[in-house]
Coordinates of C-alpha atoms in Angstrom, one line a residue:
X1 CA 20.0 -97.5 16.1
X2 CA 18.3 -100.3 18.5
X3 CA 14.7 -101.1 17.9
X4 CA 13.2 -102.3 20.5
X5 CA 11.3 -105.0 20.6
X6 CA 9.1 -105.0 23.8
X7 CA 7.2 -108.3 25.0
X8 CA 4.0 -108.3 26.8
X9 CA 2.1 -111.5 27.9
X10 CA -0.8 -110.8 30.5
X11 CA -2.9 -108.3 29.9
X12 CA -5.7 -108.3 32.3
X13 CA -7.2 -107.5 35.1
X14 CA -7.6 -110.4 36.8
X15 CA -4.4 -111.9 36.7
X16 CA -4.3 -113.9 39.7
X17 CA -4.8 -117.7 37.7
X18 CA -1.4 -117.5 37.1
X19 CA 1.4 -118.4 39.3
X20 CA 3.2 -116.4 37.4
X21 CA 1.9 -113.2 37.2
X22 CA 3.8 -110.9 38.8
X23 CA 6.4 -111.2 37.0
X24 CA 4.4 -110.9 33.3
X25 CA 1.0 -109.3 33.7
X26 CA 0.7 -105.7 33.4
X27 CA -3.3 -104.5 33.8
X28 CA -5.7 -103.5 31.0
X29 CA -5.1 -99.6 32.4
X30 CA -1.0 -99.8 31.9
X31 CA -0.9 -101.2 28.4
X32 CA -3.4 -98.5 27.6
X33 CA -1.1 -95.5 28.9
X34 CA 1.7 -97.7 28.0
X35 CA -0.1 -97.4 23.7
X36 CA 0.2 -93.4 25.0
X37 CA 2.5 -92.8 26.2
X38 CA 4.8 -94.3 23.4
X39 CA 2.6 -91.7 21.4
X40 CA 3.7 -88.7 23.1
X41 CA 7.0 -90.5 22.6
X42 CA 7.3 -90.0 18.8
X43 CA 7.1 -93.9 17.8
X44 CA 6.1 -95.4 15.5
X45 CA 4.8 -98.5 15.6
X46 CA 6.4 -101.2 13.1
X47 CA 4.8 -105.3 12.2
X48 CA 7.3 -108.1 13.0
X49 CA 7.1 -109.1 9.8
X50 CA 6.8 -105.6 8.4
X51 CA 10.2 -105.1 10.4
X52 CA 12.1 -108.0 9.7
X53 CA 11.4 -107.7 6.1
X54 CA 13.2 -104.5 6.0
X55 CA 16.6 -105.5 7.7
X56 CA 17.0 -108.9 5.5
X57 CA 16.4 -105.4 2.6
X58 CA 19.2 -103.8 4.3
X59 CA 16.6 -101.4 3.9
X60 CA 16.2 -97.7 6.6
X61 CA 13.8 -99.1 9.9
X62 CA 12.4 -95.8 10.7
X63 CA 13.9 -93.6 13.4
X64 CA 11.9 -94.2 17.2
X65 CA 10.4 -97.7 16.3
X66 CA 9.4 -100.2 18.3
X67 CA 7.7 -104.0 17.8
X68 CA 4.6 -105.4 20.1
X69 CA 4.6 -108.7 20.8
X70 CA 2.7 -110.3 23.2
X71 CA 3.2 -113.8 23.9
X72 CA 1.3 -117.1 25.2
X73 CA -1.2 -116.5 23.2
X74 CA -3.8 -115.7 26.4
X75 CA -7.5 -115.4 26.6
X76 CA -7.4 -111.5 27.8
X77 CA -5.5 -110.7 23.9
X78 CA -9.1 -110.9 23.0
X79 CA -10.5 -110.0 25.8
X80 CA -8.5 -106.7 26.4
X81 CA -5.2 -106.3 24.7
X82 CA -6.4 -106.8 20.8
X83 CA -9.3 -104.1 21.8
X84 CA -7.0 -102.0 23.1
X85 CA -4.1 -102.1 19.9
X86 CA -7.4 -101.5 17.5
X87 CA -8.7 -98.2 19.5
X88 CA -5.0 -97.2 19.5
X89 CA -4.4 -98.1 15.4
X90 CA -1.5 -100.0 16.4
X91 CA -0.8 -104.5 15.8
X92 CA 1.4 -106.5 17.2
X93 CA 2.3 -109.9 17.6
X94 CA 0.4 -112.4 19.3
X95 CA 2.6 -115.8 20.2
X96 CA 0.2 -118.8 20.4
X97 CA 2.1 -122.7 21.9
X98 CA -0.9 -124.6 19.9
X99 CA -1.2 -127.0 23.5
X100 CA -2.4 -124.4 24.2
X101 CA -4.8 -122.7 22.3
X102 CA -9.5 -123.7 23.4
X103 CA -10.7 -125.8 20.9
X104 CA -13.3 -123.8 19.0
X105 CA -16.1 -122.0 21.3
X106 CA -18.0 -118.9 20.9
X107 CA -16.3 -116.2 21.2
X108 CA -16.0 -115.4 24.2
X109 CA -17.0 -111.9 25.1
X110 CA -14.6 -108.5 25.3
X111 CA -14.0 -104.9 27.1
X112 CA -14.9 -103.7 23.4
X113 CA -17.9 -105.9 23.0
X114 CA -19.8 -105.6 27.1
X115 CA -17.5 -102.9 28.5
X116 CA -19.8 -104.4 31.6
X117 CA -18.9 -107.5 31.5
X118 CA -18.0 -110.0 33.5
X119 CA -15.2 -111.3 31.6
X120 CA -13.1 -114.3 32.1
X121 CA -10.2 -113.4 32.6
X122 CA -9.1 -117.2 32.8
X123 CA -6.9 -119.8 30.1
X124 CA -6.2 -119.4 26.9
X125 CA -7.8 -118.0 23.9
X126 CA -10.0 -120.3 20.8
X127 CA -8.9 -121.3 16.7
X128 CA -12.1 -118.7 16.0
X129 CA -11.2 -115.9 18.1
X130 CA -7.2 -115.4 16.6
X131 CA -9.0 -116.3 13.2
X132 CA -11.0 -112.8 14.5
X133 CA -7.9 -111.5 15.7
X134 CA -5.9 -112.0 12.3
X135 CA -8.7 -110.8 9.6
X136 CA -9.3 -107.3 12.8
X137 CA -5.8 -106.4 12.0
X138 CA -4.8 -105.6 14.9
X139 CA -2.3 -108.5 16.1
X140 CA -0.5 -111.2 14.2
X141 CA -0.6 -114.3 15.0
X142 CA 2.3 -116.2 14.8
X143 CA 4.0 -119.5 16.5
X144 CA 5.6 -120.0 20.3
X145 CA 5.8 -124.2 20.1
X146 CA 4.3 -127.1 20.0
X147 CA 3.9 -127.5 23.8
X148 CA 5.8 -124.4 25.8
X149 CA 7.7 -127.4 28.6
X150 CA 10.7 -127.3 29.8
X151 CA 13.5 -130.9 28.8
X152 CA 15.7 -132.0 32.3
X153 CA 19.0 -131.4 31.3
X154 CA 21.3 -133.4 33.6
X155 CA 21.4 -135.4 37.0
X156 CA 21.3 -132.7 40.0
X157 CA 18.5 -132.5 41.2
X158 CA 16.9 -129.0 42.5
X159 CA 13.7 -129.4 44.5
X160 CA 10.7 -132.1 44.8
X161 CA 7.2 -130.9 44.2
X162 CA 4.5 -129.1 46.6
X163 CA 1.4 -128.8 46.8
X164 CA 2.7 -124.6 47.5
X165 CA 4.9 -125.2 44.1
X166 CA 3.5 -127.5 41.9
X167 CA 1.6 -125.0 39.5
X168 CA 4.9 -122.0 39.9
X169 CA 6.5 -125.3 38.2
X170 CA 3.7 -126.6 36.1
X171 CA 6.1 -126.9 33.1
X172 CA 7.3 -130.9 34.9
X173 CA 2.9 -131.1 34.0
X174 CA 3.4 -130.2 30.8
X175 CA 6.4 -132.0 30.1
X176 CA 4.7 -135.3 30.7
X177 CA 1.6 -134.8 29.3
X178 CA 1.8 -134.8 25.4
X179 CA -1.3 -133.7 24.5
X180 CA -3.9 -130.4 25.0
X181 CA -3.5 -127.8 28.1
X182 CA -5.7 -125.3 27.8
X183 CA -6.8 -125.8 30.4
X184 CA -4.1 -127.4 33.4
X185 CA -4.4 -124.4 36.0
X186 CA -8.2 -125.6 36.2
X187 CA -6.5 -128.8 37.1
X188 CA -6.6 -129.3 41.6
X189 CA -4.0 -131.4 41.9
X190 CA -0.8 -132.1 39.3
X191 CA -1.4 -134.3 37.2
X192 CA 1.0 -136.2 35.5
X193 CA 3.6 -136.0 37.2
X194 CA 3.0 -137.0 41.4
X195 CA 3.8 -134.5 44.7
X196 CA 7.3 -135.4 45.4
X197 CA 9.1 -136.2 42.5
X198 CA 11.9 -134.4 42.2
X199 CA 12.7 -131.8 40.3
X200 CA 15.4 -132.5 37.9
X201 CA 17.6 -128.9 36.1
X202 CA 16.4 -128.3 33.0
X203 CA 17.0 -125.8 30.0
X204 CA 13.9 -124.5 27.7
X205 CA 12.9 -127.6 25.3
X206 CA 13.7 -126.3 21.7
X207 CA 17.1 -125.0 22.9
X208 CA 19.0 -127.9 24.8
X209 CA 19.6 -131.5 23.9
X210 CA 17.5 -133.8 26.8
X211 CA 18.6 -135.2 29.6
X212 CA 17.4 -139.6 29.9
X213 CA 19.2 -140.8 33.2
X214 CA 22.6 -142.2 31.4
X215 CA 23.6 -139.2 29.0
X216 CA 22.0 -136.8 26.8
X217 CA 20.0 -137.2 24.2
X218 CA 22.3 -137.6 20.7
X219 CA 22.2 -134.5 18.8
X220 CA 20.5 -136.1 15.8
X221 CA 17.2 -136.6 18.2
X222 CA 17.9 -133.4 19.5
X223 CA 17.2 -131.7 15.9
X224 CA 15.2 -134.2 15.0
X225 CA 12.7 -132.8 17.8
X226 CA 12.9 -129.0 17.4
X227 CA 12.5 -130.1 13.5
X228 CA 9.5 -131.5 14.6
X229 CA 7.4 -129.0 17.3
X230 CA 8.5 -126.2 13.9
X231 CA 6.6 -128.7 11.7
X232 CA 3.3 -129.0 13.3
X233 CA 3.3 -125.8 13.8
X234 CA 3.5 -124.3 9.9
X235 CA 0.9 -127.0 9.4
X236 CA -1.1 -125.8 11.7
X237 CA -1.3 -121.7 11.0
X238 CA -1.2 -123.3 7.2
X239 CA -5.2 -125.1 8.6
X240 CA -6.5 -122.9 10.9
X241 CA -5.6 -119.1 9.7
X242 CA -5.1 -120.4 6.4
X243 CA -0.9 -118.7 6.6
X244 CA 2.2 -119.7 6.2
X245 CA 3.9 -118.5 9.6
X246 CA 6.7 -116.2 9.7
X247 CA 8.4 -115.5 12.4
X248 CA 8.7 -117.8 15.3
X249 CA 8.5 -117.1 19.6
X250 CA 11.4 -120.0 21.2
X251 CA 9.5 -121.0 24.3
X252 CA 12.0 -119.1 26.9
X253 CA 12.9 -116.7 24.7
X254 CA 16.1 -120.1 24.8
X255 CA 17.5 -121.2 21.3
X256 CA 20.6 -122.1 20.3
X257 CA 22.5 -121.9 17.0
X258 CA 21.1 -125.6 15.0
X259 CA 17.6 -124.8 16.2
X260 CA 18.0 -121.2 14.5
X261 CA 19.0 -123.4 11.3
X262 CA 15.7 -125.7 11.3
X263 CA 14.2 -122.6 11.8
X264 CA 15.6 -120.9 8.3
X265 CA 15.3 -124.2 6.3
X266 CA 11.2 -124.3 7.5
X267 CA 10.8 -120.8 5.8
X268 CA 11.1 -117.8 9.2
X269 CA 12.2 -114.8 8.1
X270 CA 13.0 -114.6 11.8
X271 CA 12.6 -115.7 15.4
X272 CA 13.7 -114.7 18.7
X273 CA 15.9 -115.2 21.5
X274 CA 18.8 -111.8 21.1
X275 CA 20.8 -110.4 23.1
X276 CA 21.6 -107.9 20.9
X277 CA 19.6 -104.5 20.0
X278 CA 18.0 -105.2 16.2
X279 CA 21.0 -103.0 14.7
X280 CA 21.3 -102.7 11.2
X281 CA 25.0 -104.5 11.6
X282 CA 22.9 -107.0 14.6
X283 CA 21.4 -111.2 12.2
X284 CA 18.8 -109.7 9.7
X285 CA 17.5 -113.7 11.3
X286 CA 17.3 -112.5 15.0
X287 CA 15.0 -110.8 16.9
X288 CA 16.2 -109.3 20.8
X289 CA 13.6 -108.1 22.9
X290 CA 12.6 -105.7 25.4
X291 CA 10.5 -107.0 29.2
X292 CA 7.4 -105.1 29.5
X293 CA 6.6 -105.5 33.6
X294 CA 3.9 -103.3 36.1
X295 CA 4.1 -101.9 39.5
X296 CA 7.1 -100.4 38.1
X297 CA 7.0 -98.7 41.9
X298 CA 6.4 -101.6 43.8
X299 CA 2.9 -100.4 43.0
X300 CA 0.3 -99.8 40.4
X301 CA 0.8 -95.4 39.5
X302 CA -0.9 -94.7 35.9
X303 CA 2.4 -91.3 35.8
X304 CA 4.7 -94.0 36.8
X305 CA 4.2 -97.3 34.4
X306 CA 4.8 -94.1 32.1
X307 CA 7.6 -93.3 32.9
X308 CA 9.0 -96.4 33.6
X309 CA 8.1 -97.8 29.7
X310 CA 9.0 -94.5 28.6
X311 CA 12.7 -94.7 31.0
X312 CA 13.8 -98.3 29.2
X313 CA 12.4 -97.4 25.6
X314 CA 15.5 -95.0 25.5
X315 CA 17.5 -96.7 27.3
X316 CA 17.4 -99.7 24.7
X317 CA 17.4 -97.1 21.8
X318 CA 20.8 -95.2 24.0
X319 CA 19.8 -92.7 25.9
X320 CA 21.8 -94.8 29.1
X321 CA 21.2 -91.2 31.5
X322 CA 17.3 -92.5 31.4
X323 CA 19.7 -95.6 33.5
X324 CA 19.8 -93.0 36.9
X325 CA 15.9 -93.0 36.9
X326 CA 14.9 -97.0 36.3
X327 CA 17.6 -98.1 39.1
X328 CA 15.8 -95.3 41.2
X329 CA 12.5 -96.9 40.7
X330 CA 13.7 -100.4 41.4
X331 CA 14.8 -99.3 44.4
X332 CA 12.2 -98.4 45.4
X333 CA 10.2 -101.5 43.9
X334 CA 12.1 -103.9 45.9
X335 CA 12.1 -101.4 48.9
X336 CA 7.7 -102.0 48.8
X337 CA 8.2 -105.7 47.6
X338 CA 9.8 -106.4 50.8
X339 CA 7.9 -104.2 53.0
X340 CA 5.1 -106.1 52.2
X341 CA 6.5 -109.0 52.5
X342 CA 5.6 -110.7 55.5
X343 CA 2.5 -110.3 55.1
X344 CA 1.7 -111.4 51.8
X345 CA 2.4 -115.2 52.4
X346 CA 2.3 -117.1 49.1
X347 CA 0.6 -115.1 47.5
X348 CA 3.0 -112.4 47.0
X349 CA 5.1 -113.5 43.4

């Protein structure tokens, strides 16, 4: 049958520093409610590598299995998600982009080491924290590329940078500033591309050939970029975590057949970006994922968060009657969001 791969990003009590928090952040309370819901549903939480090896061997995947992913390597994976996972004795895969890993620093306090806080919620986990999470077993760290950027894919201009939108369009700054970017959110102004600059149509940097101004880059140049990024990830993981990575998560979950072929050459068991349901008859080297959010009704209610997760998992598994529950909850969410919009101003996601 189908195997849901549940994809989280930020697990934070204060995700306001993220311009896209409305779409990608869940509270620690919601994350915990989700794990409780999975246990009550009788779900078996598998490690991603274990799951991929079973699929590649043609071995049966346990019925009612689910996999947990955490994208982007935020600090809150260390502060909140990892202690909650250990408490529930389940394992998740954390995907990190090299340019965003915090330089080594003393590990920050967590909801386990200092329940009363205060905790720092902004920013990204450090290599030292990643090593600690990997060693304790509840988190398996895998690569998410180098810079999480996008590339122009054509001459059409979609918008221009303004003081209101440049953070939401942070990829423009990331693409123009090679090197460490763990502190990008602390910068008061756009730093690499000025306000007023055009923002072209774009695609995932590892998924598309870049527009050069006169045409698309040669196919071999695109493949070289993909190979360079994957190679950098392998080298960094062997150096910092003393392990060879096995799973690759494409930035923005976007890829191409050519990029997948390079990942296979580099020794990756599987990569993300699929549009299927992880069934036995599908390509075992492709992982299809289900995004998980918060505030299913437009406001946070623990009971509703559990129901929404249950409905999403069961729909993915083929119990389509649960789709009526999801559609009803989505309608309430839209109504609540619309009612709030006139008052929320720029802060509304």
